[in-house]
mmCIF file with all atom_site columns, C-alpha atoms in Angstrom:
data_model
loop_
_atom_site.group_PDB
_atom_site.id
_atom_site.type_symbol
_atom_site.label_atom_id
_atom_site.label_alt_id
_atom_site.label_comp_id
_atom_site.label_asym_id
_atom_site.label_entity_id
_atom_site.label_seq_id
_atom_site.pdbx_PDB_ins_code
_atom_site.Cartn_x
_atom_site.Cartn_y
_atom_site.Cartn_z
_atom_site.occupancy
_atom_site.B_iso_or_equiv
_atom_site.pdbx_formal_charge
_atom_site.auth_seq_id
_atom_site.auth_comp_id
_atom_site.auth_asym_id
_atom_site.auth_atom_id
_atom_site.pdbx_PDB_model_num
ATOM 1   C CA . MET A 1 1   ? -118.969 -29.559 18.406 1.00 0.00 ? 1   MET A CA 1
ATOM 2   C CA . ASP A 1 2   ? -118.808 -26.162 16.692 1.00 0.00 ? 2   ASP A CA 1
ATOM 3   C CA . GLN A 1 3   ? -116.072 -25.726 14.132 1.00 0.00 ? 3   GLN A CA 1
ATOM 4   C CA . ILE A 1 4   ? -113.882 -22.631 14.206 1.00 0.00 ? 4   ILE A CA 1
ATOM 5   C CA . PRO A 1 5   ? -113.865 -21.053 10.738 1.00 0.00 ? 5   PRO A CA 1
ATOM 6   C CA . PRO A 1 6   ? -110.437 -20.825 9.096  1.00 0.00 ? 6   PRO A CA 1
ATOM 7   C CA . ALA A 1 7   ? -108.592 -17.563 9.561  1.00 0.00 ? 7   ALA A CA 1
ATOM 8   C CA . LYS A 1 8   ? -108.874 -15.084 6.726  1.00 0.00 ? 8   LYS A CA 1
ATOM 9   C CA . ALA A 1 9   ? -105.723 -14.015 4.955  1.00 0.00 ? 9   ALA A CA 1
ATOM 10  C CA . PRO A 1 10  ? -104.510 -10.624 6.166  1.00 0.00 ? 10  PRO A CA 1
ATOM 11  C CA . ALA A 1 11  ? -105.521 -7.653  4.052  1.00 0.00 ? 11  ALA A CA 1
ATOM 12  C CA . ALA A 1 12  ? -102.927 -6.500  1.559  1.00 0.00 ? 12  ALA A CA 1
ATOM 13  C CA . THR A 1 13  ? -100.852 -3.614  2.842  1.00 0.00 ? 13  THR A CA 1
ATOM 14  C CA . PRO A 1 14  ? -99.070  -0.940  0.810  1.00 0.00 ? 14  PRO A CA 1
ATOM 15  C CA . GLU A 1 15  ? -95.345  -1.366  0.254  1.00 0.00 ? 15  GLU A CA 1
ATOM 16  C CA . HIS A 1 16  ? -93.268  0.069   3.091  1.00 0.00 ? 16  HIS A CA 1
ATOM 17  C CA . GLN A 1 17  ? -94.831  3.491   3.721  1.00 0.00 ? 17  GLN A CA 1
ATOM 18  C CA . PRO A 1 18  ? -93.011  5.939   5.995  1.00 0.00 ? 18  PRO A CA 1
ATOM 19  C CA . VAL A 1 19  ? -94.490  6.348   9.450  1.00 0.00 ? 19  VAL A CA 1
ATOM 20  C CA . PRO A 1 20  ? -94.881  9.961   10.536 1.00 0.00 ? 20  PRO A CA 1
ATOM 21  C CA . ALA A 1 21  ? -93.149  11.067  13.726 1.00 0.00 ? 21  ALA A CA 1
ATOM 22  C CA . ALA A 1 22  ? -95.302  11.709  16.769 1.00 0.00 ? 22  ALA A CA 1
ATOM 23  C CA . PRO A 1 23  ? -96.149  15.366  17.392 1.00 0.00 ? 23  PRO A CA 1
ATOM 24  C CA . PRO A 1 24  ? -94.262  17.205  20.152 1.00 0.00 ? 24  PRO A CA 1
ATOM 25  C CA . CYS A 1 25  ? -95.522  16.327  23.604 1.00 0.00 ? 25  CYS A CA 1
ATOM 26  C CA . THR A 1 26  ? -94.473  15.692  27.183 1.00 0.00 ? 26  THR A CA 1
ATOM 27  C CA . LEU A 1 27  ? -94.872  12.179  28.532 1.00 0.00 ? 27  LEU A CA 1
ATOM 28  C CA . VAL A 1 28  ? -95.386  11.950  32.293 1.00 0.00 ? 28  VAL A CA 1
ATOM 29  C CA . ILE A 1 29  ? -94.373  8.638   33.853 1.00 0.00 ? 29  ILE A CA 1
ATOM 30  C CA . PHE A 1 30  ? -95.787  7.898   37.287 1.00 0.00 ? 30  PHE A CA 1
ATOM 31  C CA . GLY A 1 31  ? -93.668  5.275   39.006 1.00 0.00 ? 31  GLY A CA 1
ATOM 32  C CA . ALA A 1 32  ? -90.547  6.483   37.220 1.00 0.00 ? 32  ALA A CA 1
ATOM 33  C CA . ALA A 1 33  ? -88.207  4.221   39.212 1.00 0.00 ? 33  ALA A CA 1
ATOM 34  C CA . GLY A 1 34  ? -90.428  1.177   38.787 1.00 0.00 ? 34  GLY A CA 1
ATOM 35  C CA . ASP A 1 35  ? -89.808  -2.088  37.006 1.00 0.00 ? 35  ASP A CA 1
ATOM 36  C CA . LEU A 1 36  ? -92.283  -1.464  34.172 1.00 0.00 ? 36  LEU A CA 1
ATOM 37  C CA . THR A 1 37  ? -90.637  1.848   33.360 1.00 0.00 ? 37  THR A CA 1
ATOM 38  C CA . LYS A 1 38  ? -87.221  0.189   33.211 1.00 0.00 ? 38  LYS A CA 1
ATOM 39  C CA . ARG A 1 39  ? -88.126  -3.053  31.435 1.00 0.00 ? 39  ARG A CA 1
ATOM 40  C CA . LEU A 1 40  ? -90.850  -1.971  29.022 1.00 0.00 ? 40  LEU A CA 1
ATOM 41  C CA . LEU A 1 41  ? -91.357  1.758   28.666 1.00 0.00 ? 41  LEU A CA 1
ATOM 42  C CA . MET A 1 42  ? -87.737  2.887   28.238 1.00 0.00 ? 42  MET A CA 1
ATOM 43  C CA . PRO A 1 43  ? -86.926  0.189   25.650 1.00 0.00 ? 43  PRO A CA 1
ATOM 44  C CA . ALA A 1 44  ? -90.065  1.208   23.738 1.00 0.00 ? 44  ALA A CA 1
ATOM 45  C CA . LEU A 1 45  ? -89.059  4.884   23.807 1.00 0.00 ? 45  LEU A CA 1
ATOM 46  C CA . TYR A 1 46  ? -85.528  3.929   22.769 1.00 0.00 ? 46  TYR A CA 1
ATOM 47  C CA . ASN A 1 47  ? -86.903  2.003   19.781 1.00 0.00 ? 47  ASN A CA 1
ATOM 48  C CA . LEU A 1 48  ? -89.109  4.949   18.783 1.00 0.00 ? 48  LEU A CA 1
ATOM 49  C CA . ALA A 1 49  ? -86.115  7.292   19.019 1.00 0.00 ? 49  ALA A CA 1
ATOM 50  C CA . ALA A 1 50  ? -83.955  4.907   16.968 1.00 0.00 ? 50  ALA A CA 1
ATOM 51  C CA . GLY A 1 51  ? -86.680  4.889   14.310 1.00 0.00 ? 51  GLY A CA 1
ATOM 52  C CA . GLY A 1 52  ? -86.812  8.691   14.216 1.00 0.00 ? 52  GLY A CA 1
ATOM 53  C CA . LEU A 1 53  ? -90.426  8.636   15.390 1.00 0.00 ? 53  LEU A CA 1
ATOM 54  C CA . LEU A 1 54  ? -90.136  11.114  18.269 1.00 0.00 ? 54  LEU A CA 1
ATOM 55  C CA . ASP A 1 55  ? -90.248  14.861  17.714 1.00 0.00 ? 55  ASP A CA 1
ATOM 56  C CA . PRO A 1 56  ? -87.176  16.828  18.850 1.00 0.00 ? 56  PRO A CA 1
ATOM 57  C CA . ALA A 1 57  ? -89.467  18.727  21.246 1.00 0.00 ? 57  ALA A CA 1
ATOM 58  C CA . PHE A 1 58  ? -90.538  15.469  22.959 1.00 0.00 ? 58  PHE A CA 1
ATOM 59  C CA . ARG A 1 59  ? -89.949  15.529  26.744 1.00 0.00 ? 59  ARG A CA 1
ATOM 60  C CA . ILE A 1 60  ? -90.310  12.988  29.561 1.00 0.00 ? 60  ILE A CA 1
ATOM 61  C CA . ILE A 1 61  ? -91.062  13.843  33.180 1.00 0.00 ? 61  ILE A CA 1
ATOM 62  C CA . GLY A 1 62  ? -90.686  10.990  35.645 1.00 0.00 ? 62  GLY A CA 1
ATOM 63  C CA . VAL A 1 63  ? -92.545  11.163  38.942 1.00 0.00 ? 63  VAL A CA 1
ATOM 64  C CA . ASP A 1 64  ? -91.775  8.816   41.815 1.00 0.00 ? 64  ASP A CA 1
ATOM 65  C CA . HIS A 1 65  ? -92.132  8.826   45.598 1.00 0.00 ? 65  HIS A CA 1
ATOM 66  C CA . ASN A 1 66  ? -88.416  7.968   46.011 1.00 0.00 ? 66  ASN A CA 1
ATOM 67  C CA . ALA A 1 67  ? -85.875  10.780  46.107 1.00 0.00 ? 67  ALA A CA 1
ATOM 68  C CA . ASN A 1 68  ? -83.731  11.214  42.996 1.00 0.00 ? 68  ASN A CA 1
ATOM 69  C CA . THR A 1 69  ? -82.411  13.851  40.604 1.00 0.00 ? 69  THR A CA 1
ATOM 70  C CA . ASP A 1 70  ? -82.572  14.284  36.849 1.00 0.00 ? 70  ASP A CA 1
ATOM 71  C CA . GLU A 1 71  ? -78.996  13.010  36.541 1.00 0.00 ? 71  GLU A CA 1
ATOM 72  C CA . GLY A 1 72  ? -79.525  10.162  39.001 1.00 0.00 ? 72  GLY A CA 1
ATOM 73  C CA . TRP A 1 73  ? -82.594  8.944   37.101 1.00 0.00 ? 73  TRP A CA 1
ATOM 74  C CA . ARG A 1 74  ? -80.768  9.207   33.774 1.00 0.00 ? 74  ARG A CA 1
ATOM 75  C CA . ASP A 1 75  ? -77.805  7.255   35.147 1.00 0.00 ? 75  ASP A CA 1
ATOM 76  C CA . ALA A 1 76  ? -80.010  4.503   36.598 1.00 0.00 ? 76  ALA A CA 1
ATOM 77  C CA . LEU A 1 77  ? -81.954  4.116   33.353 1.00 0.00 ? 77  LEU A CA 1
ATOM 78  C CA . SER A 1 78  ? -78.758  4.155   31.284 1.00 0.00 ? 78  SER A CA 1
ATOM 79  C CA . GLU A 1 79  ? -77.348  1.375   33.450 1.00 0.00 ? 79  GLU A CA 1
ATOM 80  C CA . THR A 1 80  ? -80.543  -0.646  33.030 1.00 0.00 ? 80  THR A CA 1
ATOM 81  C CA . MET A 1 81  ? -80.519  -0.162  29.262 1.00 0.00 ? 81  MET A CA 1
ATOM 82  C CA . GLN A 1 82  ? -76.904  -1.352  29.081 1.00 0.00 ? 82  GLN A CA 1
ATOM 83  C CA . SER A 1 83  ? -77.764  -4.398  31.205 1.00 0.00 ? 83  SER A CA 1
ATOM 84  C CA . PHE A 1 84  ? -80.194  -5.573  28.518 1.00 0.00 ? 84  PHE A CA 1
ATOM 85  C CA . THR A 1 85  ? -77.275  -6.204  26.148 1.00 0.00 ? 85  THR A CA 1
ATOM 86  C CA . THR A 1 86  ? -76.027  -9.034  28.376 1.00 0.00 ? 86  THR A CA 1
ATOM 87  C CA . ASP A 1 87  ? -79.338  -10.418 29.679 1.00 0.00 ? 87  ASP A CA 1
ATOM 88  C CA . ARG A 1 88  ? -80.563  -12.911 27.096 1.00 0.00 ? 88  ARG A CA 1
ATOM 89  C CA . THR A 1 89  ? -83.709  -13.575 29.179 1.00 0.00 ? 89  THR A CA 1
ATOM 90  C CA . SER A 1 90  ? -85.052  -10.016 28.981 1.00 0.00 ? 90  SER A CA 1
ATOM 91  C CA . GLU A 1 91  ? -87.925  -9.067  26.684 1.00 0.00 ? 91  GLU A CA 1
ATOM 92  C CA . PHE A 1 92  ? -85.648  -6.437  25.164 1.00 0.00 ? 92  PHE A CA 1
ATOM 93  C CA . HIS A 1 93  ? -82.239  -7.809  24.208 1.00 0.00 ? 93  HIS A CA 1
ATOM 94  C CA . PRO A 1 94  ? -80.242  -5.685  21.752 1.00 0.00 ? 94  PRO A CA 1
ATOM 95  C CA . ASP A 1 95  ? -76.625  -6.436  20.849 1.00 0.00 ? 95  ASP A CA 1
ATOM 96  C CA . HIS A 1 96  ? -75.730  -2.889  21.878 1.00 0.00 ? 96  HIS A CA 1
ATOM 97  C CA . ILE A 1 97  ? -77.370  0.374   22.847 1.00 0.00 ? 97  ILE A CA 1
ATOM 98  C CA . ASP A 1 98  ? -76.983  2.985   20.137 1.00 0.00 ? 98  ASP A CA 1
ATOM 99  C CA . PRO A 1 99  ? -75.566  6.068   21.890 1.00 0.00 ? 99  PRO A CA 1
ATOM 100 C CA . LYS A 1 100 ? -77.343  8.463   19.519 1.00 0.00 ? 100 LYS A CA 1
ATOM 101 C CA . ALA A 1 101 ? -80.796  6.917   20.062 1.00 0.00 ? 101 ALA A CA 1
ATOM 102 C CA . TRP A 1 102 ? -80.363  6.549   23.827 1.00 0.00 ? 102 TRP A CA 1
ATOM 103 C CA . GLY A 1 103 ? -78.856  10.029  24.037 1.00 0.00 ? 103 GLY A CA 1
ATOM 104 C CA . PHE A 1 104 ? -81.964  11.411  22.359 1.00 0.00 ? 104 PHE A CA 1
ATOM 105 C CA . VAL A 1 105 ? -84.127  9.813   25.067 1.00 0.00 ? 105 VAL A CA 1
ATOM 106 C CA . SER A 1 106 ? -81.881  10.424  28.069 1.00 0.00 ? 106 SER A CA 1
ATOM 107 C CA . GLU A 1 107 ? -81.332  14.117  27.396 1.00 0.00 ? 107 GLU A CA 1
ATOM 108 C CA . ARG A 1 108 ? -85.107  14.603  27.513 1.00 0.00 ? 108 ARG A CA 1
ATOM 109 C CA . LEU A 1 109 ? -85.546  12.998  30.955 1.00 0.00 ? 109 LEU A CA 1
ATOM 110 C CA . SER A 1 110 ? -86.367  15.070  34.015 1.00 0.00 ? 110 SER A CA 1
ATOM 111 C CA . PHE A 1 111 ? -87.339  13.803  37.455 1.00 0.00 ? 111 PHE A CA 1
ATOM 112 C CA . ARG A 1 112 ? -89.754  15.038  40.109 1.00 0.00 ? 112 ARG A CA 1
ATOM 113 C CA . GLN A 1 113 ? -90.252  13.488  43.511 1.00 0.00 ? 113 GLN A CA 1
ATOM 114 C CA . GLY A 1 114 ? -93.849  13.387  44.618 1.00 0.00 ? 114 GLY A CA 1
ATOM 115 C CA . ASP A 1 115 ? -96.498  11.574  46.596 1.00 0.00 ? 115 ASP A CA 1
ATOM 116 C CA . PHE A 1 116 ? -99.280  10.461  44.275 1.00 0.00 ? 116 PHE A CA 1
ATOM 117 C CA . THR A 1 117 ? -101.882 11.171  46.964 1.00 0.00 ? 117 THR A CA 1
ATOM 118 C CA . ALA A 1 118 ? -100.710 14.756  47.581 1.00 0.00 ? 118 ALA A CA 1
ATOM 119 C CA . ALA A 1 119 ? -102.252 17.660  45.685 1.00 0.00 ? 119 ALA A CA 1
ATOM 120 C CA . GLU A 1 120 ? -98.948  19.577  45.677 1.00 0.00 ? 120 GLU A CA 1
ATOM 121 C CA . THR A 1 121 ? -97.393  16.853  43.534 1.00 0.00 ? 121 THR A CA 1
ATOM 122 C CA . PHE A 1 122 ? -99.882  17.608  40.790 1.00 0.00 ? 122 PHE A CA 1
ATOM 123 C CA . THR A 1 123 ? -99.665  21.368  41.274 1.00 0.00 ? 123 THR A CA 1
ATOM 124 C CA . GLY A 1 124 ? -95.884  21.207  40.816 1.00 0.00 ? 124 GLY A CA 1
ATOM 125 C CA . LEU A 1 125 ? -96.280  18.897  37.854 1.00 0.00 ? 125 LEU A CA 1
ATOM 126 C CA . ALA A 1 126 ? -98.757  21.285  36.217 1.00 0.00 ? 126 ALA A CA 1
ATOM 127 C CA . GLN A 1 127 ? -96.245  24.115  36.641 1.00 0.00 ? 127 GLN A CA 1
ATOM 128 C CA . ALA A 1 128 ? -93.502  21.964  35.077 1.00 0.00 ? 128 ALA A CA 1
ATOM 129 C CA . LEU A 1 129 ? -95.735  21.176  32.123 1.00 0.00 ? 129 LEU A CA 1
#
């Protein structure tokens, strides 16, 4: 039987170096009302915002086939984020949602309804970008 060699010690890393913020960009989320957006992507963006790693010019456009509005999408995501504080089984389980960090993310959200198989969805998205 072949032996697995022992793991090497991790390479030494410099003492806590600051991480630069991401450059300004627009993130487009297809399936904006979906489970992965709610459970994984929004908590990740929240954590990046809390760490000061998103540029003030960062924007998020959500695209989904279901009807919604900017405000409706923001409200639904805000409700989901708050629900994580009481759900100990979720991957993301903070004690509270920091209003400043979540506000940074939520004020950058805009929603577009569109069919992913329709060219006009992408034409409208290109105009928005």
